mmCIF file with all atom_site columns, C-alpha atoms in Angstrom:
data_model
loop_
_atom_site.group_PDB
_atom_site.id
_atom_site.type_symbol
_atom_site.label_atom_id
_atom_site.label_alt_id
_atom_site.label_comp_id
_atom_site.label_asym_id
_atom_site.label_entity_id
_atom_site.label_seq_id
_atom_site.pdbx_PDB_ins_code
_atom_site.Cartn_x
_atom_site.Cartn_y
_atom_site.Cartn_z
_atom_site.occupancy
_atom_site.B_iso_or_equiv
_atom_site.pdbx_formal_charge
_atom_site.auth_seq_id
_atom_site.auth_comp_id
_atom_site.auth_asym_id
_atom_site.auth_atom_id
_atom_site.pdbx_PDB_model_num
ATOM 1   C CA . MET A 1 1   ? 70.358 40.779 124.842 1.00 45.00 ? 168 MET A CA 1
ATOM 2   C CA . SER A 1 2   ? 69.483 41.072 121.127 1.00 48.00 ? 169 SER A CA 1
ATOM 3   C CA . PRO A 1 3   ? 70.960 43.772 118.847 1.00 48.00 ? 170 PRO A CA 1
ATOM 4   C CA . ALA A 1 4   ? 69.110 47.083 118.752 1.00 45.00 ? 171 ALA A CA 1
ATOM 5   C CA . PRO A 1 5   ? 66.591 47.397 115.906 1.00 45.00 ? 172 PRO A CA 1
ATOM 6   C CA . VAL A 1 6   ? 67.100 50.077 113.275 1.00 46.00 ? 173 VAL A CA 1
ATOM 7   C CA . PRO A 1 7   ? 64.678 51.513 110.721 1.00 54.00 ? 174 PRO A CA 1
ATOM 8   C CA . PRO A 1 8   ? 64.594 49.314 107.605 1.00 74.00 ? 175 PRO A CA 1
ATOM 9   C CA . VAL A 1 9   ? 67.275 50.256 105.084 1.00 81.00 ? 176 VAL A CA 1
ATOM 10  C CA . GLY A 1 10  ? 64.638 50.642 102.383 1.00 87.00 ? 177 GLY A CA 1
ATOM 11  C CA . ALA A 1 11  ? 62.552 53.053 104.436 1.00 87.00 ? 178 ALA A CA 1
ATOM 12  C CA . ARG A 1 12  ? 65.577 55.261 105.091 1.00 86.00 ? 179 ARG A CA 1
ATOM 13  C CA . ILE A 1 13  ? 66.527 55.219 101.405 1.00 91.00 ? 180 ILE A CA 1
ATOM 14  C CA . ARG A 1 14  ? 62.979 56.139 100.392 1.00 91.00 ? 181 ARG A CA 1
ATOM 15  C CA . GLN A 1 15  ? 62.942 58.936 102.947 1.00 89.00 ? 182 GLN A CA 1
ATOM 16  C CA . ALA A 1 16  ? 66.203 60.383 101.606 1.00 90.00 ? 183 ALA A CA 1
ATOM 17  C CA . ARG A 1 17  ? 64.998 60.083 97.994  1.00 92.00 ? 184 ARG A CA 1
ATOM 18  C CA . LEU A 1 18  ? 61.723 61.873 98.722  1.00 93.00 ? 185 LEU A CA 1
ATOM 19  C CA . GLU A 1 19  ? 63.494 64.625 100.656 1.00 91.00 ? 186 GLU A CA 1
ATOM 20  C CA . ARG A 1 20  ? 65.567 65.303 97.540  1.00 91.00 ? 187 ARG A CA 1
ATOM 21  C CA . GLY A 1 21  ? 62.571 65.219 95.230  1.00 93.00 ? 188 GLY A CA 1
ATOM 22  C CA . LEU A 1 22  ? 64.120 62.407 93.212  1.00 92.00 ? 189 LEU A CA 1
ATOM 23  C CA . GLY A 1 23  ? 61.886 59.967 91.338  1.00 93.00 ? 190 GLY A CA 1
ATOM 24  C CA . LEU A 1 24  ? 62.254 56.214 91.577  1.00 93.00 ? 191 LEU A CA 1
ATOM 25  C CA . ARG A 1 25  ? 63.337 55.831 87.957  1.00 94.00 ? 192 ARG A CA 1
ATOM 26  C CA . ALA A 1 26  ? 65.747 58.766 88.182  1.00 94.00 ? 193 ALA A CA 1
ATOM 27  C CA . LEU A 1 27  ? 67.512 57.178 91.153  1.00 95.00 ? 194 LEU A CA 1
ATOM 28  C CA . ALA A 1 28  ? 67.627 53.822 89.381  1.00 93.00 ? 195 ALA A CA 1
ATOM 29  C CA . ARG A 1 29  ? 69.269 55.423 86.336  1.00 93.00 ? 196 ARG A CA 1
ATOM 30  C CA . GLU A 1 30  ? 71.928 57.087 88.465  1.00 92.00 ? 197 GLU A CA 1
ATOM 31  C CA . VAL A 1 31  ? 72.708 53.865 90.309  1.00 91.00 ? 198 VAL A CA 1
ATOM 32  C CA . GLY A 1 32  ? 72.624 51.707 87.178  1.00 90.00 ? 199 GLY A CA 1
ATOM 33  C CA . VAL A 1 33  ? 69.971 49.250 88.362  1.00 91.00 ? 200 VAL A CA 1
ATOM 34  C CA . SER A 1 34  ? 66.332 48.661 87.473  1.00 93.00 ? 201 SER A CA 1
ATOM 35  C CA . ALA A 1 35  ? 63.561 50.773 88.957  1.00 94.00 ? 202 ALA A CA 1
ATOM 36  C CA . SER A 1 36  ? 61.891 47.564 90.137  1.00 94.00 ? 203 SER A CA 1
ATOM 37  C CA . LEU A 1 37  ? 64.969 46.672 92.207  1.00 93.00 ? 204 LEU A CA 1
ATOM 38  C CA . VAL A 1 38  ? 64.997 50.111 93.853  1.00 93.00 ? 205 VAL A CA 1
ATOM 39  C CA . SER A 1 39  ? 61.291 49.725 94.569  1.00 93.00 ? 206 SER A CA 1
ATOM 40  C CA . GLN A 1 40  ? 61.840 46.287 96.114  1.00 91.00 ? 207 GLN A CA 1
ATOM 41  C CA . ILE A 1 41  ? 64.652 47.669 98.285  1.00 91.00 ? 208 ILE A CA 1
ATOM 42  C CA . GLU A 1 42  ? 62.519 50.583 99.464  1.00 91.00 ? 209 GLU A CA 1
ATOM 43  C CA . THR A 1 43  ? 59.585 48.337 100.342 1.00 89.00 ? 210 THR A CA 1
ATOM 44  C CA . GLY A 1 44  ? 61.786 45.825 102.146 1.00 85.00 ? 211 GLY A CA 1
ATOM 45  C CA . LYS A 1 45  ? 61.155 43.017 99.647  1.00 87.00 ? 212 LYS A CA 1
ATOM 46  C CA . SER A 1 46  ? 64.852 42.958 98.773  1.00 87.00 ? 213 SER A CA 1
ATOM 47  C CA . GLN A 1 47  ? 68.049 44.006 100.556 1.00 86.00 ? 214 GLN A CA 1
ATOM 48  C CA . PRO A 1 48  ? 70.790 45.893 98.687  1.00 89.00 ? 215 PRO A CA 1
ATOM 49  C CA . SER A 1 49  ? 74.258 44.447 98.317  1.00 88.00 ? 216 SER A CA 1
ATOM 50  C CA . VAL A 1 50  ? 77.145 46.438 99.768  1.00 90.00 ? 217 VAL A CA 1
ATOM 51  C CA . SER A 1 51  ? 78.044 47.770 96.312  1.00 88.00 ? 218 SER A CA 1
ATOM 52  C CA . THR A 1 52  ? 74.455 48.783 95.518  1.00 91.00 ? 219 THR A CA 1
ATOM 53  C CA . LEU A 1 53  ? 74.082 50.409 98.934  1.00 90.00 ? 220 LEU A CA 1
ATOM 54  C CA . TYR A 1 54  ? 77.169 52.569 98.363  1.00 88.00 ? 221 TYR A CA 1
ATOM 55  C CA . ALA A 1 55  ? 75.939 53.477 94.869  1.00 90.00 ? 222 ALA A CA 1
ATOM 56  C CA . ILE A 1 56  ? 72.550 54.544 96.228  1.00 93.00 ? 223 ILE A CA 1
ATOM 57  C CA . THR A 1 57  ? 73.945 56.618 99.097  1.00 90.00 ? 224 THR A CA 1
ATOM 58  C CA . THR A 1 58  ? 76.381 58.304 96.703  1.00 88.00 ? 225 THR A CA 1
ATOM 59  C CA . ALA A 1 59  ? 73.569 59.161 94.285  1.00 91.00 ? 226 ALA A CA 1
ATOM 60  C CA . LEU A 1 60  ? 71.458 60.555 97.147  1.00 92.00 ? 227 LEU A CA 1
ATOM 61  C CA . GLY A 1 61  ? 74.368 62.500 98.623  1.00 88.00 ? 228 GLY A CA 1
ATOM 62  C CA . ILE A 1 62  ? 74.074 60.821 102.023 1.00 86.00 ? 229 ILE A CA 1
ATOM 63  C CA . SER A 1 63  ? 76.479 58.763 104.082 1.00 83.00 ? 230 SER A CA 1
ATOM 64  C CA . VAL A 1 64  ? 76.088 55.084 104.887 1.00 83.00 ? 231 VAL A CA 1
ATOM 65  C CA . GLU A 1 65  ? 76.269 56.144 108.529 1.00 79.00 ? 232 GLU A CA 1
ATOM 66  C CA . SER A 1 66  ? 73.043 58.122 108.072 1.00 79.00 ? 233 SER A CA 1
ATOM 67  C CA . LEU A 1 67  ? 71.157 54.884 107.420 1.00 79.00 ? 234 LEU A CA 1
ATOM 68  C CA . PHE A 1 68  ? 71.573 54.096 111.110 1.00 73.00 ? 235 PHE A CA 1
ATOM 69  C CA . GLU A 1 69  ? 70.109 57.437 112.175 1.00 65.00 ? 236 GLU A CA 1
ATOM 70  C CA . VAL A 1 70  ? 66.494 58.155 113.043 1.00 52.00 ? 237 VAL A CA 1
ATOM 71  C CA . ARG A 1 71  ? 64.953 61.411 111.841 1.00 47.00 ? 238 ARG A CA 1
ATOM 72  C CA . GLU A 1 72  ? 61.160 61.678 111.874 1.00 43.00 ? 239 GLU A CA 1
ATOM 73  C CA . THR A 1 73  ? 59.786 63.617 108.911 1.00 42.00 ? 240 THR A CA 1
ATOM 74  C CA . ALA A 1 74  ? 56.459 63.755 107.114 1.00 35.00 ? 241 ALA A CA 1
ATOM 75  C CA . ALA A 1 75  ? 57.727 61.174 104.652 1.00 38.00 ? 242 ALA A CA 1
ATOM 76  C CA . ALA A 1 76  ? 58.880 58.944 107.463 1.00 38.00 ? 243 ALA A CA 1
ATOM 77  C CA . ALA A 1 77  ? 55.583 59.237 109.269 1.00 36.00 ? 244 ALA A CA 1
ATOM 78  C CA . SER A 1 78  ? 53.815 57.861 106.203 1.00 36.00 ? 245 SER A CA 1
ATOM 79  C CA . SER A 1 79  ? 55.750 54.599 106.426 1.00 38.00 ? 246 SER A CA 1
ATOM 80  C CA . ALA A 1 80  ? 54.229 52.148 108.905 1.00 42.00 ? 247 ALA A CA 1
ATOM 81  C CA . THR A 1 81  ? 57.401 50.070 109.091 1.00 39.00 ? 248 THR A CA 1
ATOM 82  C CA . LEU A 1 82  ? 59.516 53.096 109.907 1.00 38.00 ? 249 LEU A CA 1
ATOM 83  C CA . VAL A 1 83  ? 57.074 54.311 112.530 1.00 42.00 ? 250 VAL A CA 1
ATOM 84  C CA . HIS A 1 84  ? 57.271 50.893 114.184 1.00 44.00 ? 251 HIS A CA 1
ATOM 85  C CA . ALA A 1 85  ? 61.077 51.126 114.262 1.00 42.00 ? 252 ALA A CA 1
ATOM 86  C CA . LEU A 1 86  ? 60.934 54.668 115.649 1.00 41.00 ? 253 LEU A CA 1
ATOM 87  C CA . ALA A 1 87  ? 58.759 53.403 118.494 1.00 46.00 ? 254 ALA A CA 1
ATOM 88  C CA . ALA A 1 88  ? 61.392 50.803 119.328 1.00 43.00 ? 255 ALA A CA 1
ATOM 89  C CA . PHE A 1 89  ? 64.037 53.508 119.513 1.00 40.00 ? 256 PHE A CA 1
ATOM 90  C CA . SER A 1 90  ? 61.933 55.844 121.684 1.00 42.00 ? 257 SER A CA 1
ATOM 91  C CA . ALA A 1 91  ? 61.322 53.048 124.191 1.00 45.00 ? 258 ALA A CA 1
ATOM 92  C CA . ASP A 1 92  ? 64.890 53.509 125.396 1.00 46.00 ? 259 ASP A CA 1
ATOM 93  C CA . PRO A 1 93  ? 66.014 57.025 124.325 1.00 43.00 ? 260 PRO A CA 1
ATOM 94  C CA . GLY A 1 94  ? 69.209 56.953 126.365 1.00 43.00 ? 261 GLY A CA 1
ATOM 95  C CA . ARG A 1 95  ? 70.516 53.737 124.859 1.00 46.00 ? 262 ARG A CA 1
ATOM 96  C CA . ARG A 1 96  ? 73.019 55.367 122.481 1.00 49.00 ? 263 ARG A CA 1
ATOM 97  C CA . ILE A 1 97  ? 74.199 58.235 124.646 1.00 48.00 ? 264 ILE A CA 1
ATOM 98  C CA . GLY A 1 98  ? 77.866 58.068 125.626 1.00 60.00 ? 265 GLY A CA 1
ATOM 99  C CA . PRO A 1 99  ? 80.998 56.517 124.139 1.00 83.00 ? 266 PRO A CA 1
ATOM 100 C CA . LEU A 1 100 ? 80.285 52.926 125.215 1.00 87.00 ? 267 LEU A CA 1
ATOM 101 C CA . VAL A 1 101 ? 78.227 50.597 122.999 1.00 86.00 ? 268 VAL A CA 1
ATOM 102 C CA . THR A 1 102 ? 77.587 47.148 124.447 1.00 88.00 ? 269 THR A CA 1
ATOM 103 C CA . PRO A 1 103 ? 76.830 44.102 122.241 1.00 88.00 ? 270 PRO A CA 1
ATOM 104 C CA . GLY A 1 104 ? 73.105 44.368 122.979 1.00 85.00 ? 271 GLY A CA 1
ATOM 105 C CA . GLU A 1 105 ? 73.020 48.007 121.887 1.00 85.00 ? 272 GLU A CA 1
ATOM 106 C CA . ARG A 1 106 ? 74.559 47.605 118.437 1.00 87.00 ? 273 ARG A CA 1
ATOM 107 C CA . ASP A 1 107 ? 72.486 48.721 115.482 1.00 86.00 ? 274 ASP A CA 1
ATOM 108 C CA . VAL A 1 108 ? 72.436 46.028 112.790 1.00 88.00 ? 275 VAL A CA 1
ATOM 109 C CA . LEU A 1 109 ? 71.963 46.266 109.025 1.00 87.00 ? 276 LEU A CA 1
ATOM 110 C CA . GLU A 1 110 ? 71.265 43.027 107.145 1.00 87.00 ? 277 GLU A CA 1
ATOM 111 C CA . LEU A 1 111 ? 72.430 43.347 103.547 1.00 88.00 ? 278 LEU A CA 1
ATOM 112 C CA . ASP A 1 112 ? 72.110 41.149 100.495 1.00 85.00 ? 279 ASP A CA 1
ATOM 113 C CA . SER A 1 113 ? 74.649 38.469 99.535  1.00 85.00 ? 280 SER A CA 1
ATOM 114 C CA . GLY A 1 114 ? 75.221 37.306 103.105 1.00 90.00 ? 281 GLY A CA 1
ATOM 115 C CA . VAL A 1 115 ? 76.674 40.492 104.621 1.00 93.00 ? 282 VAL A CA 1
ATOM 116 C CA . VAL A 1 116 ? 75.840 41.914 108.054 1.00 93.00 ? 283 VAL A CA 1
ATOM 117 C CA . TRP A 1 117 ? 76.990 45.278 109.432 1.00 92.00 ? 284 TRP A CA 1
ATOM 118 C CA . GLU A 1 118 ? 76.894 46.094 113.141 1.00 92.00 ? 285 GLU A CA 1
ATOM 119 C CA . ARG A 1 119 ? 77.608 49.696 114.148 1.00 89.00 ? 286 ARG A CA 1
ATOM 120 C CA . LEU A 1 120 ? 80.214 49.780 116.902 1.00 92.00 ? 287 LEU A CA 1
ATOM 121 C CA . GLY A 1 121 ? 79.888 53.485 117.625 1.00 87.00 ? 288 GLY A CA 1
ATOM 122 C CA . HIS A 1 122 ? 79.545 56.967 116.235 1.00 82.00 ? 289 HIS A CA 1
ATOM 123 C CA . VAL A 1 123 ? 80.864 60.396 117.182 1.00 82.00 ? 290 VAL A CA 1
ATOM 124 C CA . PRO A 1 124 ? 78.305 63.110 116.258 1.00 79.00 ? 291 PRO A CA 1
ATOM 125 C CA . GLY A 1 125 ? 79.448 65.425 113.500 1.00 77.00 ? 292 GLY A CA 1
ATOM 126 C CA . THR A 1 126 ? 81.807 62.897 111.925 1.00 80.00 ? 293 THR A CA 1
ATOM 127 C CA . HIS A 1 127 ? 81.381 60.921 108.701 1.00 79.00 ? 294 HIS A CA 1
ATOM 128 C CA . VAL A 1 128 ? 82.851 57.590 109.671 1.00 84.00 ? 295 VAL A CA 1
ATOM 129 C CA . ASP A 1 129 ? 81.478 54.064 109.520 1.00 87.00 ? 296 ASP A CA 1
ATOM 130 C CA . PHE A 1 130 ? 82.843 52.072 112.489 1.00 92.00 ? 297 PHE A CA 1
ATOM 131 C CA . LEU A 1 131 ? 81.570 48.555 111.875 1.00 94.00 ? 298 LEU A CA 1
ATOM 132 C CA . LEU A 1 132 ? 81.776 44.923 112.868 1.00 96.00 ? 299 LEU A CA 1
ATOM 133 C CA . VAL A 1 133 ? 81.375 43.224 109.495 1.00 96.00 ? 300 VAL A CA 1
ATOM 134 C CA . THR A 1 134 ? 80.357 39.602 108.921 1.00 97.00 ? 301 THR A CA 1
ATOM 135 C CA . TYR A 1 135 ? 80.528 37.843 105.554 1.00 97.00 ? 302 TYR A CA 1
ATOM 136 C CA . ARG A 1 136 ? 78.651 34.571 105.803 1.00 97.00 ? 303 ARG A CA 1
ATOM 137 C CA . PRO A 1 137 ? 79.908 31.574 103.771 1.00 97.00 ? 304 PRO A CA 1
ATOM 138 C CA . GLY A 1 138 ? 79.427 32.462 100.123 1.00 95.00 ? 305 GLY A CA 1
ATOM 139 C CA . GLY A 1 139 ? 78.825 36.111 101.030 1.00 94.00 ? 306 GLY A CA 1
ATOM 140 C CA . SER A 1 140 ? 80.077 38.922 98.810  1.00 94.00 ? 307 SER A CA 1
ATOM 141 C CA . SER A 1 141 ? 80.005 42.719 98.741  1.00 92.00 ? 308 SER A CA 1
ATOM 142 C CA . SER A 1 142 ? 78.564 42.527 95.221  1.00 87.00 ? 309 SER A CA 1
ATOM 143 C CA . GLY A 1 143 ? 75.815 40.125 94.282  1.00 79.00 ? 310 GLY A CA 1
ATOM 144 C CA . SER A 1 144 ? 76.657 40.534 90.597  1.00 79.00 ? 311 SER A CA 1
ATOM 145 C CA . GLY A 1 145 ? 80.358 39.884 91.172  1.00 80.00 ? 312 GLY A CA 1
ATOM 146 C CA . GLY A 1 146 ? 81.325 43.360 89.977  1.00 87.00 ? 313 GLY A CA 1
ATOM 147 C CA . LEU A 1 147 ? 83.802 45.648 91.711  1.00 92.00 ? 314 LEU A CA 1
ATOM 148 C CA . MET A 1 148 ? 82.610 48.701 93.631  1.00 89.00 ? 315 MET A CA 1
ATOM 149 C CA . ARG A 1 149 ? 83.993 52.181 94.175  1.00 88.00 ? 316 ARG A CA 1
ATOM 150 C CA . HIS A 1 150 ? 82.947 54.868 96.630  1.00 86.00 ? 317 HIS A CA 1
ATOM 151 C CA . ALA A 1 151 ? 84.341 57.994 98.243  1.00 85.00 ? 318 ALA A CA 1
ATOM 152 C CA . GLY A 1 152 ? 86.708 57.844 101.198 1.00 87.00 ? 319 GLY A CA 1
ATOM 153 C CA . THR A 1 153 ? 89.261 55.499 102.691 1.00 93.00 ? 320 THR A CA 1
ATOM 154 C CA . GLU A 1 154 ? 88.816 52.225 104.530 1.00 93.00 ? 321 GLU A CA 1
ATOM 155 C CA . TYR A 1 155 ? 90.728 50.196 107.053 1.00 96.00 ? 322 TYR A CA 1
ATOM 156 C CA . GLY A 1 156 ? 89.891 46.617 107.924 1.00 97.00 ? 323 GLY A CA 1
ATOM 157 C CA . TYR A 1 157 ? 91.121 44.023 110.411 1.00 98.00 ? 324 TYR A CA 1
ATOM 158 C CA . LEU A 1 158 ? 89.989 40.405 110.100 1.00 98.00 ? 325 LEU A CA 1
ATOM 159 C CA . THR A 1 159 ? 89.426 38.584 113.383 1.00 98.00 ? 326 THR A CA 1
ATOM 160 C CA . SER A 1 160 ? 88.152 35.200 112.162 1.00 98.00 ? 327 SER A CA 1
ATOM 161 C CA . GLY A 1 161 ? 87.540 33.233 108.980 1.00 98.00 ? 328 GLY A CA 1
ATOM 162 C CA . GLU A 1 162 ? 89.006 34.091 105.573 1.00 97.00 ? 329 GLU A CA 1
ATOM 163 C CA . LEU A 1 163 ? 88.040 36.862 103.176 1.00 97.00 ? 330 LEU A CA 1
ATOM 164 C CA . VAL A 1 164 ? 89.140 37.328 99.577  1.00 97.00 ? 331 VAL A CA 1
ATOM 165 C CA . LEU A 1 165 ? 89.854 40.949 98.649  1.00 97.00 ? 332 LEU A CA 1
ATOM 166 C CA . THR A 1 166 ? 89.954 41.948 95.002  1.00 96.00 ? 333 THR A CA 1
ATOM 167 C CA . LEU A 1 167 ? 91.609 45.353 94.705  1.00 95.00 ? 334 LEU A CA 1
ATOM 168 C CA . GLY A 1 168 ? 92.027 46.531 91.145  1.00 93.00 ? 335 GLY A CA 1
ATOM 169 C CA . PHE A 1 169 ? 93.718 43.671 89.279  1.00 92.00 ? 336 PHE A CA 1
ATOM 170 C CA . ASP A 1 170 ? 95.087 42.057 92.440  1.00 95.00 ? 337 ASP A CA 1
ATOM 171 C CA . GLU A 1 171 ? 93.440 39.405 94.587  1.00 96.00 ? 338 GLU A CA 1
ATOM 172 C CA . GLN A 1 172 ? 94.549 38.581 98.109  1.00 96.00 ? 339 GLN A CA 1
ATOM 173 C CA . VAL A 1 173 ? 93.280 36.285 100.857 1.00 97.00 ? 340 VAL A CA 1
ATOM 174 C CA . LEU A 1 174 ? 92.852 37.898 104.280 1.00 98.00 ? 341 LEU A CA 1
ATOM 175 C CA . ARG A 1 175 ? 93.295 35.627 107.289 1.00 98.00 ? 342 ARG A CA 1
ATOM 176 C CA . PRO A 1 176 ? 92.817 36.315 111.024 1.00 98.00 ? 343 PRO A CA 1
ATOM 177 C CA . GLY A 1 177 ? 95.206 39.062 112.093 1.00 98.00 ? 344 GLY A CA 1
ATOM 178 C CA . ASP A 1 178 ? 95.569 40.505 108.590 1.00 98.00 ? 345 ASP A CA 1
ATOM 179 C CA . ALA A 1 179 ? 94.758 44.171 108.026 1.00 98.00 ? 346 ALA A CA 1
ATOM 180 C CA . VAL A 1 180 ? 94.065 46.231 104.911 1.00 97.00 ? 347 VAL A CA 1
ATOM 181 C CA . SER A 1 181 ? 93.911 49.931 104.134 1.00 96.00 ? 348 SER A CA 1
ATOM 182 C CA . PHE A 1 182 ? 93.270 51.678 100.834 1.00 95.00 ? 349 PHE A CA 1
ATOM 183 C CA . GLU A 1 183 ? 91.376 54.490 99.143  1.00 94.00 ? 350 GLU A CA 1
ATOM 184 C CA . SER A 1 184 ? 87.824 53.336 98.508  1.00 92.00 ? 351 SER A CA 1
ATOM 185 C CA . THR A 1 185 ? 87.814 54.968 95.072  1.00 92.00 ? 352 THR A CA 1
ATOM 186 C CA . ALA A 1 186 ? 89.939 52.008 93.919  1.00 94.00 ? 353 ALA A CA 1
ATOM 187 C CA . PRO A 1 187 ? 87.727 49.244 92.410  1.00 94.00 ? 354 PRO A CA 1
ATOM 188 C CA . HIS A 1 188 ? 87.341 46.521 95.022  1.00 95.00 ? 355 HIS A CA 1
ATOM 189 C CA . ARG A 1 189 ? 85.241 43.598 96.221  1.00 94.00 ? 356 ARG A CA 1
ATOM 190 C CA . TYR A 1 190 ? 85.149 41.276 99.233  1.00 96.00 ? 357 TYR A CA 1
ATOM 191 C CA . ARG A 1 191 ? 83.911 37.690 99.168  1.00 96.00 ? 358 ARG A CA 1
ATOM 192 C CA . ASN A 1 192 ? 83.943 34.698 101.489 1.00 97.00 ? 359 ASN A CA 1
ATOM 193 C CA . ASP A 1 193 ? 84.788 31.449 99.700  1.00 96.00 ? 360 ASP A CA 1
ATOM 194 C CA . GLY A 1 194 ? 85.143 29.517 102.973 1.00 95.00 ? 361 GLY A CA 1
ATOM 195 C CA . ASP A 1 195 ? 82.826 27.372 105.061 1.00 96.00 ? 362 ASP A CA 1
ATOM 196 C CA . GLU A 1 196 ? 82.766 29.649 108.116 1.00 97.00 ? 363 GLU A CA 1
ATOM 197 C CA . PRO A 1 197 ? 81.825 33.306 108.608 1.00 97.00 ? 364 PRO A CA 1
ATOM 198 C CA . ALA A 1 198 ? 84.537 35.904 108.009 1.00 98.00 ? 365 ALA A CA 1
ATOM 199 C CA . VAL A 1 199 ? 84.343 38.551 110.733 1.00 98.00 ? 366 VAL A CA 1
ATOM 200 C CA . GLY A 1 200 ? 86.329 41.737 111.118 1.00 98.00 ? 367 GLY A CA 1
ATOM 201 C CA . VAL A 1 201 ? 86.329 45.354 112.228 1.00 97.00 ? 368 VAL A CA 1
ATOM 202 C CA . TRP A 1 202 ? 86.062 47.965 109.483 1.00 96.00 ? 369 TRP A CA 1
ATOM 203 C CA . PHE A 1 203 ? 86.604 51.710 109.699 1.00 93.00 ? 370 PHE A CA 1
ATOM 204 C CA . VAL A 1 204 ? 85.453 53.649 106.624 1.00 89.00 ? 371 VAL A CA 1
ATOM 205 C CA . SER A 1 205 ? 85.825 57.417 106.351 1.00 87.00 ? 372 SER A CA 1
ATOM 206 C CA . SER A 1 206 ? 83.879 59.295 103.697 1.00 76.00 ? 373 SER A CA 1
ATOM 207 C CA . GLN A 1 207 ? 86.705 61.816 103.387 1.00 57.00 ? 374 GLN A CA 1
ATOM 208 C CA . THR A 1 208 ? 89.120 61.010 100.578 1.00 44.00 ? 375 THR A CA 1
ATOM 209 C CA . VAL A 1 209 ? 92.832 61.177 101.265 1.00 41.00 ? 376 VAL A CA 1
ATOM 210 C CA . GLN A 1 210 ? 94.378 64.312 99.757  1.00 41.00 ? 377 GLN A CA 1
#
């Protein structure tokens, strides 16, 4: 059974931007990227890297988790690609009800730089990303090689492959069975320098440790 389809990342970003009355160039300035890149992301011609995705959601005041959600609005209805994805969801409305999520029911986000997120579950009313994360060979959380920062805390457990974590001025290699935890406001980056995918379970809360 194939993973469950989700609305394109770009369509959800565009929807959130329009709901906030924010122009394309204004969002680009806040994120620190070109307006053409934001446009390409919104139209599905380009996928954001992990770092760019966090920067965009922070600028829009939304959670990464919300990119998995489906909310039909006037702006959404104007996007043919989003309408198509909404139809796929409505075909099986009970698929995500309950605490159990089987492999065939996982929502999947394909990101730039060889990164794939699969949502393992969600409790309504919470702001937590519970993800199965895959970094393909050569994959990185930042296409430009820069470090990223975002609100909250994150916990990760690597199940296979190797992943290089840069945290501040330190660099460490994560191997199967290794776990990490830190405040996400610390500059960090993940990359896979190996020849096989690096796969792990990540738990990211948008609430910063007090």
